mmCIF file of C-alpha atoms in Angstrom:
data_model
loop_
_atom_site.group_PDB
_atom_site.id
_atom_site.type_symbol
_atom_site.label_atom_id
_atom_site.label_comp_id
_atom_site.label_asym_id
_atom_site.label_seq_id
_atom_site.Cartn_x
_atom_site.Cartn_y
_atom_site.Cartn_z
ATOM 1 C CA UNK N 1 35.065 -16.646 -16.098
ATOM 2 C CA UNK N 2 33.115 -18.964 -18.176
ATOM 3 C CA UNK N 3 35.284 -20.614 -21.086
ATOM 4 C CA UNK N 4 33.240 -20.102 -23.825
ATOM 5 C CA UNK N 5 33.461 -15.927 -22.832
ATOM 6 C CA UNK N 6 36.386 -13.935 -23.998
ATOM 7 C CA UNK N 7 38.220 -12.412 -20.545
ATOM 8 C CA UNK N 8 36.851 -9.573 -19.750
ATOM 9 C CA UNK N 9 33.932 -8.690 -20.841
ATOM 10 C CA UNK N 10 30.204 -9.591 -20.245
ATOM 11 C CA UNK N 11 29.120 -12.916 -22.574
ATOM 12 C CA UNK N 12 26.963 -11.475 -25.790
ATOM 13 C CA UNK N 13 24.193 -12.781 -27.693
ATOM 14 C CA UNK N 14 26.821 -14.191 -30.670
ATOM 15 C CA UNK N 15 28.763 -15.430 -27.937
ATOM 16 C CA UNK N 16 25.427 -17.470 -27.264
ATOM 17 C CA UNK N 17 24.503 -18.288 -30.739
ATOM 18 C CA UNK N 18 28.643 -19.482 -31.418
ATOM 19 C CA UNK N 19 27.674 -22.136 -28.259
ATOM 20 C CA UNK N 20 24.398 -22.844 -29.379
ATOM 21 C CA UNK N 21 25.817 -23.323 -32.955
ATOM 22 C CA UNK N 22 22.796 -20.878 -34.657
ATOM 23 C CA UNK N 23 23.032 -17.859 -36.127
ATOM 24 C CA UNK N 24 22.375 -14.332 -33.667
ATOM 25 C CA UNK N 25 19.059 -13.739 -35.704
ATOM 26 C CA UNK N 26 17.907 -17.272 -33.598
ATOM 27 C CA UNK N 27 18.770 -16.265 -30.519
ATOM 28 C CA UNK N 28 17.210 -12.587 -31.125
ATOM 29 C CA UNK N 29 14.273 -15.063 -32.060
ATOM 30 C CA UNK N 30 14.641 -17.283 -29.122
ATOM 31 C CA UNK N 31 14.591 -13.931 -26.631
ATOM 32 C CA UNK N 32 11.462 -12.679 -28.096
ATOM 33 C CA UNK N 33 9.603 -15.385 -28.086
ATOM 34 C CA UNK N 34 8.936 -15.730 -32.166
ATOM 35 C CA UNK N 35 6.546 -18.226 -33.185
ATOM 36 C CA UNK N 36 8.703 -19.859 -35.350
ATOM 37 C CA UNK N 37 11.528 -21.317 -33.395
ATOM 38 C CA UNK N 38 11.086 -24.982 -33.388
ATOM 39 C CA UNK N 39 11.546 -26.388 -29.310
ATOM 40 C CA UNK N 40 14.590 -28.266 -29.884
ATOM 41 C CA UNK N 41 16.203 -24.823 -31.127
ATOM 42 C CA UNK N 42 14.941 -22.849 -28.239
ATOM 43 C CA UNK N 43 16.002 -25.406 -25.463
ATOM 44 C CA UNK N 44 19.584 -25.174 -27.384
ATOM 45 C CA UNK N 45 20.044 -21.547 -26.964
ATOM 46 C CA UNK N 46 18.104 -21.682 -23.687
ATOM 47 C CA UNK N 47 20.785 -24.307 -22.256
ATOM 48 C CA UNK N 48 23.460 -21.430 -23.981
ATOM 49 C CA UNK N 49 22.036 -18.876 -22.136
ATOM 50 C CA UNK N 50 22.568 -21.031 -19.084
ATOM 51 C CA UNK N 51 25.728 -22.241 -19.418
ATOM 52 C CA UNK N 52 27.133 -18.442 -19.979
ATOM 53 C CA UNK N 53 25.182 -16.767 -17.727
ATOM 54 C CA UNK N 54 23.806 -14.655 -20.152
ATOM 55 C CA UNK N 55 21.633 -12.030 -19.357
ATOM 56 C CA UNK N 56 19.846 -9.883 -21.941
ATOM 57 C CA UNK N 57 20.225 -6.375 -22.296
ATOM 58 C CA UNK N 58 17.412 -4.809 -22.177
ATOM 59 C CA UNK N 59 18.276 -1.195 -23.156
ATOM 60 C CA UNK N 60 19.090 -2.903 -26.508
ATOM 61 C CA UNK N 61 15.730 -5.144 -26.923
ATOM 62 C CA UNK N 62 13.442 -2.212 -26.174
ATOM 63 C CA UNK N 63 15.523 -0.315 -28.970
ATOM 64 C CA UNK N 64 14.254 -3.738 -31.460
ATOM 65 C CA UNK N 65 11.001 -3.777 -30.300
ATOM 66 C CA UNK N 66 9.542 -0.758 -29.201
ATOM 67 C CA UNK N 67 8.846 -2.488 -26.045
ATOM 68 C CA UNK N 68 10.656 -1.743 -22.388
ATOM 69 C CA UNK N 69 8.886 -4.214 -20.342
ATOM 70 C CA UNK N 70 9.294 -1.641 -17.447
ATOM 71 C CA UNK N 71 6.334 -0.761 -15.145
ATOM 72 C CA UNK N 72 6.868 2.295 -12.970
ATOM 73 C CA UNK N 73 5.883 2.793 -9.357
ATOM 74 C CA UNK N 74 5.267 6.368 -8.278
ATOM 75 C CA UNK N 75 5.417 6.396 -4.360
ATOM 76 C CA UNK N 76 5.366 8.969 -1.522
ATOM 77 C CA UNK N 77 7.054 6.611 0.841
ATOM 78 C CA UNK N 78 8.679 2.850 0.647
ATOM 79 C CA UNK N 79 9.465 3.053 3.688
ATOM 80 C CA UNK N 80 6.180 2.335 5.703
ATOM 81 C CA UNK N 81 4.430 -1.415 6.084
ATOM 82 C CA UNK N 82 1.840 -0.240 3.528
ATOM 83 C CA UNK N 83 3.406 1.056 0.901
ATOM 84 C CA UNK N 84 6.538 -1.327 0.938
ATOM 85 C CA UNK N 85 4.355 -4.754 0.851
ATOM 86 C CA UNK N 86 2.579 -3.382 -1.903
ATOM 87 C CA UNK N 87 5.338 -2.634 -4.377
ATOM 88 C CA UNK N 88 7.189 -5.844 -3.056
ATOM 89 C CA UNK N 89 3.812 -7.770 -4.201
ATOM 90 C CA UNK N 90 4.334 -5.564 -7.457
ATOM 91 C CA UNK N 91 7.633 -6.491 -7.975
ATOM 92 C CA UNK N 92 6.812 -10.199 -7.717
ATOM 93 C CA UNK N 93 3.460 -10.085 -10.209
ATOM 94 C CA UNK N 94 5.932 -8.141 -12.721
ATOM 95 C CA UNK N 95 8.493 -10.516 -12.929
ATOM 96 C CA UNK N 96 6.308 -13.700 -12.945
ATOM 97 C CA UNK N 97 5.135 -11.327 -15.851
ATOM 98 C CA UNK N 98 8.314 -10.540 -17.534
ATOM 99 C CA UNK N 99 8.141 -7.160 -16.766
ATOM 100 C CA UNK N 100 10.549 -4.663 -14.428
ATOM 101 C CA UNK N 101 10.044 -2.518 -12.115
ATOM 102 C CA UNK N 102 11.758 0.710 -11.505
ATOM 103 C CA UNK N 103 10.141 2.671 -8.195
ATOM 104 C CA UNK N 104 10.724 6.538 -7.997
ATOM 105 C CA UNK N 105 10.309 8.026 -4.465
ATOM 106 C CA UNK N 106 8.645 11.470 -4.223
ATOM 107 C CA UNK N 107 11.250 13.070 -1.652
ATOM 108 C CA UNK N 108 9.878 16.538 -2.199
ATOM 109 C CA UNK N 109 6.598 17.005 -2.156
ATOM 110 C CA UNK N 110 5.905 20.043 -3.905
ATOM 111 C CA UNK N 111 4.328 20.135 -6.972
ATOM 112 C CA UNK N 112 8.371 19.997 -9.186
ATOM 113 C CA UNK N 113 9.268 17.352 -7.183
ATOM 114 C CA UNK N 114 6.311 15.010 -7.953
ATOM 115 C CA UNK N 115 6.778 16.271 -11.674
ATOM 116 C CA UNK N 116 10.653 15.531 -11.261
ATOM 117 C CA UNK N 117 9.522 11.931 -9.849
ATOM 118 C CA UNK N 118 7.829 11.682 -12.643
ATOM 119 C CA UNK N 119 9.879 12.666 -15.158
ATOM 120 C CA UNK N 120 12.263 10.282 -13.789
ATOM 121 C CA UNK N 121 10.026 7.480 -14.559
ATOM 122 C CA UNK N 122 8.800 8.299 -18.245
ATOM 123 C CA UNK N 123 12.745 8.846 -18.967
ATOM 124 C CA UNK N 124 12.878 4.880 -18.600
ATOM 125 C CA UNK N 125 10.175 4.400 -21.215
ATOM 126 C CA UNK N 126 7.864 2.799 -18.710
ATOM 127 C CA UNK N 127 4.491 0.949 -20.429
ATOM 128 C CA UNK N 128 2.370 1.693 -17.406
ATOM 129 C CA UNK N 129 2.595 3.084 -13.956
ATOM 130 C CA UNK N 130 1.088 2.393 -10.524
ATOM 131 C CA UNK N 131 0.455 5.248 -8.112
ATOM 132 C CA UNK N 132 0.846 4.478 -4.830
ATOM 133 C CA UNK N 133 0.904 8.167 -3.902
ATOM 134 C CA UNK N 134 -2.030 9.275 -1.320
ATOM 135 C CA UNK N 135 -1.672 12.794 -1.400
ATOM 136 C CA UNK N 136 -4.641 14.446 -3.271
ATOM 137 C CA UNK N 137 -1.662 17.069 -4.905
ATOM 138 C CA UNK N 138 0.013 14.491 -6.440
ATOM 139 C CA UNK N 139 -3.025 13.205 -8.584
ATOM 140 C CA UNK N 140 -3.415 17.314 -9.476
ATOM 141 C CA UNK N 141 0.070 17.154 -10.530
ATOM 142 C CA UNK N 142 -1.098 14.238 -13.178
ATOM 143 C CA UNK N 143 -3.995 15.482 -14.317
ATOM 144 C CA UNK N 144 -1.966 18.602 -15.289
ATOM 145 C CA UNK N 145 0.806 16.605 -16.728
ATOM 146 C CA UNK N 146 -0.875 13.668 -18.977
ATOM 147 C CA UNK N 147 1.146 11.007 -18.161
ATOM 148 C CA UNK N 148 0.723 9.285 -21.787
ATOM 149 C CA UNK N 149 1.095 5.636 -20.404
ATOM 150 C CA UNK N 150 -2.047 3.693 -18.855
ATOM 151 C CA UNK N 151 -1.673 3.817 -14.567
ATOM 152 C CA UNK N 152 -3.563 2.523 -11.814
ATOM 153 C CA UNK N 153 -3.931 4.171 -8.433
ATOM 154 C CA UNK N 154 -4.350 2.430 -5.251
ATOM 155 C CA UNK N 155 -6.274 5.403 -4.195
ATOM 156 C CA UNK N 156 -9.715 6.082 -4.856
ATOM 157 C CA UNK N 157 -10.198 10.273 -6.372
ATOM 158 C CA UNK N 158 -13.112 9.784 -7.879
ATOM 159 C CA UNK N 159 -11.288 11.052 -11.178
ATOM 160 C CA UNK N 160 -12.143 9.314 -14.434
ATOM 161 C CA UNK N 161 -8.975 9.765 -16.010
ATOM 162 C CA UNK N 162 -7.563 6.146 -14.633
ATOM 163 C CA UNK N 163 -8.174 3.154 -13.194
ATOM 164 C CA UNK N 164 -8.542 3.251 -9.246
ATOM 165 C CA UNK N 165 -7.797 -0.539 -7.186
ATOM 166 C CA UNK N 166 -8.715 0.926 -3.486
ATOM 167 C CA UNK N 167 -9.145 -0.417 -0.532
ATOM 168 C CA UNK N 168 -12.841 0.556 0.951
ATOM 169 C CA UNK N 169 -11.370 3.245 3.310
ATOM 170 C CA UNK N 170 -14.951 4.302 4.662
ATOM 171 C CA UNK N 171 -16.141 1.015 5.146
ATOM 172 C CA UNK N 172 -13.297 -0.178 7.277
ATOM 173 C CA UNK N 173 -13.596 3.264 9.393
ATOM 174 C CA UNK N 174 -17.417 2.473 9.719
ATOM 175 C CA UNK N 175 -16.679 -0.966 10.704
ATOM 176 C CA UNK N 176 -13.799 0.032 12.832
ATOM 177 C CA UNK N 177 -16.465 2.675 14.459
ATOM 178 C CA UNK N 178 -19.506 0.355 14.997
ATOM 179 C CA UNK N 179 -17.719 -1.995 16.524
ATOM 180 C CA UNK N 180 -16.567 0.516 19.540
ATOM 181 C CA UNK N 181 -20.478 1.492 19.849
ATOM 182 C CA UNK N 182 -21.603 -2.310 19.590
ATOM 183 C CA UNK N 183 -19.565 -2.352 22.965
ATOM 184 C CA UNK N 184 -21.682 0.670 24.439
ATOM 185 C CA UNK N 185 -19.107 3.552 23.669
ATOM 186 C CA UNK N 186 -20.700 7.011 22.879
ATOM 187 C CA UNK N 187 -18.140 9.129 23.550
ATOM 188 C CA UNK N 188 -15.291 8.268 20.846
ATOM 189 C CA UNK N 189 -12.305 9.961 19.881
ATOM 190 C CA UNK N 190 -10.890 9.722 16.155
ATOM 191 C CA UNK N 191 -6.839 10.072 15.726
ATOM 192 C CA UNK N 192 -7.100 11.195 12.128
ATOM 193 C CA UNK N 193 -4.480 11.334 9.492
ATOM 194 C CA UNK N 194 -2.641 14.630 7.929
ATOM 195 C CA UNK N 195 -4.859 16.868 6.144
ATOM 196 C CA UNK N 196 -4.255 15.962 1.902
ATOM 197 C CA UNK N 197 -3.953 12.763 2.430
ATOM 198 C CA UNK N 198 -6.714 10.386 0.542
ATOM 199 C CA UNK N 199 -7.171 7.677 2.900
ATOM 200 C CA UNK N 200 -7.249 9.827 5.983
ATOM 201 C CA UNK N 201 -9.884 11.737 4.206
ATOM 202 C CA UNK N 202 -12.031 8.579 3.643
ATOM 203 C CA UNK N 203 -10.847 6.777 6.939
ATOM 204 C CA UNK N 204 -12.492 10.486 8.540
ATOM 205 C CA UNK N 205 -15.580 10.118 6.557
ATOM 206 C CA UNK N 206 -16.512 6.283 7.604
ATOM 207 C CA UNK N 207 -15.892 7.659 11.480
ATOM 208 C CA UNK N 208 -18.141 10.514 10.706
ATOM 209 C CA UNK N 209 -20.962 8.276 9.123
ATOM 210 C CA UNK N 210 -20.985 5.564 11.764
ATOM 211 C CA UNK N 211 -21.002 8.230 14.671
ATOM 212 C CA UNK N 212 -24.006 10.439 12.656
ATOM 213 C CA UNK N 213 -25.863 6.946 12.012
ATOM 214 C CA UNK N 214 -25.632 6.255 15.743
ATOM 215 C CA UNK N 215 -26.738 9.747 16.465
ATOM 216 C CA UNK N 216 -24.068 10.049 18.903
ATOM 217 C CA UNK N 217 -22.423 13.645 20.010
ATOM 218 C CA UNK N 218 -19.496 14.306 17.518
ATOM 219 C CA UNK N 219 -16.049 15.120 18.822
ATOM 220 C CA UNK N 220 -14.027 16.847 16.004
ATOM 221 C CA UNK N 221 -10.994 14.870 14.607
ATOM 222 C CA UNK N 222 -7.889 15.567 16.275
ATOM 223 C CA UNK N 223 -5.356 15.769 12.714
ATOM 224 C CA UNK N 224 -2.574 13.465 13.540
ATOM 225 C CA UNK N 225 0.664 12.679 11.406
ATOM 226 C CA UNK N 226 0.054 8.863 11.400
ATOM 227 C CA UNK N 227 3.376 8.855 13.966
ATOM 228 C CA UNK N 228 3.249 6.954 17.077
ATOM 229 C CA UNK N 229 4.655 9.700 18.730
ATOM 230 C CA UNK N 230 1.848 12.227 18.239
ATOM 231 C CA UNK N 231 -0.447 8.875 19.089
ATOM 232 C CA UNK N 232 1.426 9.568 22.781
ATOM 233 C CA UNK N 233 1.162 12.933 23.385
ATOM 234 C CA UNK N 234 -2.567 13.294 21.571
ATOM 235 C CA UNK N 235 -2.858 10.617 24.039
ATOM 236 C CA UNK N 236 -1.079 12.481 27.128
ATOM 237 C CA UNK N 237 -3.463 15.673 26.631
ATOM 238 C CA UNK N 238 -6.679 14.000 25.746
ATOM 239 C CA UNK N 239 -5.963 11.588 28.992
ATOM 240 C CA UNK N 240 -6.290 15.038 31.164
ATOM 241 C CA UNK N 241 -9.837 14.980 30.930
ATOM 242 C CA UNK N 242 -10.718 11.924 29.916
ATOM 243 C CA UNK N 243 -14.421 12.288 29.025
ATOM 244 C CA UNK N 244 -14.525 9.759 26.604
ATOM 245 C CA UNK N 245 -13.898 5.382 26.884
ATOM 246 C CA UNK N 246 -12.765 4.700 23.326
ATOM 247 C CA UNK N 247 -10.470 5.902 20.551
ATOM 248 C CA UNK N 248 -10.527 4.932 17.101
ATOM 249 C CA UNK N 249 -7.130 5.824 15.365
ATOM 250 C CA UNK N 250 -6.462 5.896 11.908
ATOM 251 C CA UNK N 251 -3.301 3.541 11.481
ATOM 252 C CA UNK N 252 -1.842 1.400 13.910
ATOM 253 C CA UNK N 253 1.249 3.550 14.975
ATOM 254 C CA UNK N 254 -0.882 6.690 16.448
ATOM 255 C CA UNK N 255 -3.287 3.883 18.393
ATOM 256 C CA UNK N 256 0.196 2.210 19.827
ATOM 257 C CA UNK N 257 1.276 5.413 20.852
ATOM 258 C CA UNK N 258 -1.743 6.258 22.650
ATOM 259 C CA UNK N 259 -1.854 3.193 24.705
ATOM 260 C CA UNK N 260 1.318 3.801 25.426
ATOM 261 C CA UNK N 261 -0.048 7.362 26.994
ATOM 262 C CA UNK N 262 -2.966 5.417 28.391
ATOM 263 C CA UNK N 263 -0.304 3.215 29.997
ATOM 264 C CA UNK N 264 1.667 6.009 31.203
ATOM 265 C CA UNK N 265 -1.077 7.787 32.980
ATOM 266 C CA UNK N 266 -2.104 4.964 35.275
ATOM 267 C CA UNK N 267 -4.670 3.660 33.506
ATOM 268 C CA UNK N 268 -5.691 0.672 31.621
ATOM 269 C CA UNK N 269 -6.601 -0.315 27.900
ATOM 270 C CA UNK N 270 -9.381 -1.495 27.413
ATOM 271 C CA UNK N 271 -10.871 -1.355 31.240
ATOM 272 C CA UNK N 272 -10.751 2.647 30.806
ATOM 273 C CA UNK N 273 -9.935 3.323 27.129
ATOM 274 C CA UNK N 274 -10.800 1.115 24.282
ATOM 275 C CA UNK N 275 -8.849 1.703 21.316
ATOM 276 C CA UNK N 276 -8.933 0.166 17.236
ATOM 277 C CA UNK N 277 -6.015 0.763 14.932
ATOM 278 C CA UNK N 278 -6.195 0.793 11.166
ATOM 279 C CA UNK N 279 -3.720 -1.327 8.474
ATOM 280 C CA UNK N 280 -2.892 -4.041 10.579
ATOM 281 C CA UNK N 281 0.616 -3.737 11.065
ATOM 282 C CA UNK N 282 2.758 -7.258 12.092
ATOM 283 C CA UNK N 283 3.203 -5.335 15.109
ATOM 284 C CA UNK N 284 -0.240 -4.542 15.952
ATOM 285 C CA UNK N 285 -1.145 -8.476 17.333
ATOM 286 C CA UNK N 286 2.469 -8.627 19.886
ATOM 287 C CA UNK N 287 1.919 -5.257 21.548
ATOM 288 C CA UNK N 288 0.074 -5.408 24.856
ATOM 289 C CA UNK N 289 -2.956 -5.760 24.743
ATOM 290 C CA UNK N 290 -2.904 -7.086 21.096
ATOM 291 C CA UNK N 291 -4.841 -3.965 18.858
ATOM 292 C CA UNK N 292 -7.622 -4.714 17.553
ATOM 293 C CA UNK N 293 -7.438 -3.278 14.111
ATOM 294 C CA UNK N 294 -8.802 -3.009 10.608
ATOM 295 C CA UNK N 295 -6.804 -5.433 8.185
ATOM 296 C CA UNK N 296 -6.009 -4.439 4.541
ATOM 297 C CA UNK N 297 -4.349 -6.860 2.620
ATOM 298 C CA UNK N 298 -1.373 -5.058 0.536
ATOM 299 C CA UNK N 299 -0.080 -7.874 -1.375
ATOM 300 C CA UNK N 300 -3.623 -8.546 -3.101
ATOM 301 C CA UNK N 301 -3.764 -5.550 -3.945
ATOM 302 C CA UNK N 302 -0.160 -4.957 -5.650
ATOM 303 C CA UNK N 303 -0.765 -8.242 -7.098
ATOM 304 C CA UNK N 304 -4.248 -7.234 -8.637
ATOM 305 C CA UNK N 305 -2.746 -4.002 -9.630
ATOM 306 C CA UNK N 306 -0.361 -5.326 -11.642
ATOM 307 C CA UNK N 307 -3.104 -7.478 -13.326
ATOM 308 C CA UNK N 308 -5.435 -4.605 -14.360
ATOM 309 C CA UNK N 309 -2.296 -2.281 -15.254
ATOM 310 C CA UNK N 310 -0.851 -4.912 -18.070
ATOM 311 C CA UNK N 311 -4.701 -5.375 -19.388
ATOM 312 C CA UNK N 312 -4.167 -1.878 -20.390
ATOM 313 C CA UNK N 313 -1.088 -2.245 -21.391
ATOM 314 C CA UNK N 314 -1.939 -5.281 -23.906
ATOM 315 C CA UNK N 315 -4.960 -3.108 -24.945
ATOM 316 C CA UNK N 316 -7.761 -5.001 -23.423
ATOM 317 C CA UNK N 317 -10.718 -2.578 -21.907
ATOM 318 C CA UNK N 318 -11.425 -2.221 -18.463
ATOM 319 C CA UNK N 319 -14.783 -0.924 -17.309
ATOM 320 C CA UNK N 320 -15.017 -1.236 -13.814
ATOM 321 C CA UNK N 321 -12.850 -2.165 -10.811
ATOM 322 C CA UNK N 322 -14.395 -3.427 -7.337
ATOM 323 C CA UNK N 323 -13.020 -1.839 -4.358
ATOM 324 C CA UNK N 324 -11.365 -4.310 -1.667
ATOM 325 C CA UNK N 325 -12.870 -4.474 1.464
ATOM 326 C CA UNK N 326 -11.042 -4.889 4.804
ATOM 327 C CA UNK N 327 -12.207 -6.611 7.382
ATOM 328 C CA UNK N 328 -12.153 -5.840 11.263
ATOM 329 C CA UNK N 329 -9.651 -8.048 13.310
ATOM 330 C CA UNK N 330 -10.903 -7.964 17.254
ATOM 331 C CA UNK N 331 -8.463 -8.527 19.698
ATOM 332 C CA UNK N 332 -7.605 -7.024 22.909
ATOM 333 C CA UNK N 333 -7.540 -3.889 22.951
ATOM 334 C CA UNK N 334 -11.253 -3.389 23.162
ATOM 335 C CA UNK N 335 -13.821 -4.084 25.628
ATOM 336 C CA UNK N 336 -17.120 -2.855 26.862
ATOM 337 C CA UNK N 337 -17.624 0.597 27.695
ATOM 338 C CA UNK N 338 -17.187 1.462 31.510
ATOM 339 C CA UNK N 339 -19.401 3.763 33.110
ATOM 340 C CA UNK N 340 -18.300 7.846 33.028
ATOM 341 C CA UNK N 341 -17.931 9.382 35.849
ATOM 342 C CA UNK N 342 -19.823 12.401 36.458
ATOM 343 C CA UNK N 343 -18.243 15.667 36.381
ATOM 344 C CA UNK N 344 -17.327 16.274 39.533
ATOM 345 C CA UNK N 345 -17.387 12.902 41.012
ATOM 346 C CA UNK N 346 -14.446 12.847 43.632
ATOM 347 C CA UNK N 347 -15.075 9.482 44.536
ATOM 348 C CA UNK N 348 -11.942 8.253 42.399
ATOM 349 C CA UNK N 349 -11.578 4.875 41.909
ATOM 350 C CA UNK N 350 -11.664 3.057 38.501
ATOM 351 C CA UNK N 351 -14.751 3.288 36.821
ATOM 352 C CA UNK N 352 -17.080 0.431 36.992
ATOM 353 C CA UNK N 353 -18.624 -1.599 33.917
ATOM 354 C CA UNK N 354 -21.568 -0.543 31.929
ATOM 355 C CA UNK N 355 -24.489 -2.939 32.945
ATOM 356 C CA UNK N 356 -26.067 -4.501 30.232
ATOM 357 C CA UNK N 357 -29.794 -4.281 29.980
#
């Protein structure tokens, strides 16, 4: 217990001013930052603060000044690499900011429990929000509720009623794509995400568009759950026939859990099966072979987030915002395409290379 603090109880701001020998109305001053504090009185209560470990309440100062200097995060999950980098990386451009952060998970994901998340949030007097909430129902759920406070999605809806920061899904699927038919694969499988789901929609779209610009036979999505697990045992029933050489997944976890099929089934990645991931994951360059994967880079994005949310916030317009665009880390995982047996073919044997023209 600090001297200058009665016993038992939490130092207060005329505990401070009694230290710093001013009145309360200075250090009120002193904590919002008013103009007219001369420096040798701020570093004075400052070196108060300090010495009593005085932290400010801010319940009380938003009651002064109108002002909680609380951002809310809306999330689906916090749990996977994706969304938890990003509102870490939010977390750290608020504070350098001066601003909190209070993060409400969407356990249910009907429509009243994305309102209840909601709720939760505006009940703190957040100044702004950031939705980090893929699901195209939850952005139905805020159009029908006006949330009242600017927000920024890091999904792209093509609605005009916010700001979007996005990572270029459909170019990083294209990319992802062309790259497995640079290597002479025309028979590609896409591990797509859960139907509803914004990314998996656009990730599905740049797959779609590289295999139509190729004019290569399409192979229907196979709907995944982004789980490693279903990764295995698409990868187990696909492996039966196996007339394709190359798999592009849409996250890293369903592409490790289908060379972990590919693996279990005698075969080899990439001499028989080529296969990309999507996000990479810190996992995705120690598994064996490394996965080549599409890398998006979360923290930029929470950090830029945070940037273009407060712009609002302080009233300043924003007109446009330029999607980020990942970029296509090649590792191991993928090689040139072997040559496809013939249906029929009982020779057996492991399928030789494609020869290069």
């Amino acid at each position: 217990m600090n001297p200058e603090t009665p016993k038992g109880r939490a130092p207060s701001i005329r505990d401070v001013a009694r230290l710093a020998e001013v009145s309360h109305q200075t250090v009120s001053r002193v904590l919002n930052d008013h103009p007219s504090i001369r420096p040798e009185t701020r570093e004075r209560v400052l070196a108060a603060m300090e010495t009593l470990q005085y932290r400010p309440n801010r319940a009380a100062r938003a009651l002064v000044t109108s002002r909680s200097h609380t951002i809310g995060v809306l999330a689906s999950t916090s749990t996977e690499y994706g969304p938890a980098t990003s509102i870490a990386a939010i977390e750290d451009a608020a504070r350098e900011h001066g601003y909190y952060v209070n993060t409400a998970n969407i356990a249910d994901q009907s429509a009243e429990g994305i309102a209840d998340a909601l709720e939760h949030l505006m009940l703190q007097a957040i100044e702004g929000l950031v939705v980090i909430a893929p699901q195209v129902r939850v952005f139905e759920v805020l159009a029908a509720s006006p949330v009242g406070v600017p927000f920024v999605s890091l999904q792209s809806t093509g609605r005009s009623d916010h700001l979007a920061l996005s990572v270029d899904q459909v170019t990083g699927a294209r990319r992802a794509t062309q790259h497995l038919i640079n290597l002479g694969h025309r028979q590609i499988v896409h591990l797509a995400g859960p139907q509803d789901w914004i990314e998996a929609e656009a990730r599905m779209r740049g797959f779609l568009d590289a295999i139509g610009d190729a004019d290569l036979d399409l192979r229907p999505p196979i709907l995944g759950d982004w789980s490693a697990d279903f990764g295995y045992f698409a990868g187990r029933e696909l492996l039966r026939h196996r007339d394709f050489t190359a798999v592009f997944a849409a996250n890293d976890q369903m592409a490790i859990g289908f060379m972990h099929a590919v693996r279990d089934m005698g075969l080899d990645v990439p001499g028989d099966i080529s296969v990309v991931g999507f996000d990479d994951t810190p996992v995705a360059q120690h598994v064996w072979p490394p996965l080549t994967t599409v890398y998006q880079d979360y923290r930029e994005t929470g950090r830029r987030a945070v940037a273009l949310l407060l712009n609002q916030v302080h009233g300043e317009r924003v007109l446009e915002v330029e999607q980020v665009v990942p970029r296509l880390v090649v590792r191991g995982s993928t090689a040139e395409a072997p040559v496809v047996r013939a249906a029929g073919d009982a020779t057996g044997g492991a399928p030789g290379r494609r020869s290069r023209v």
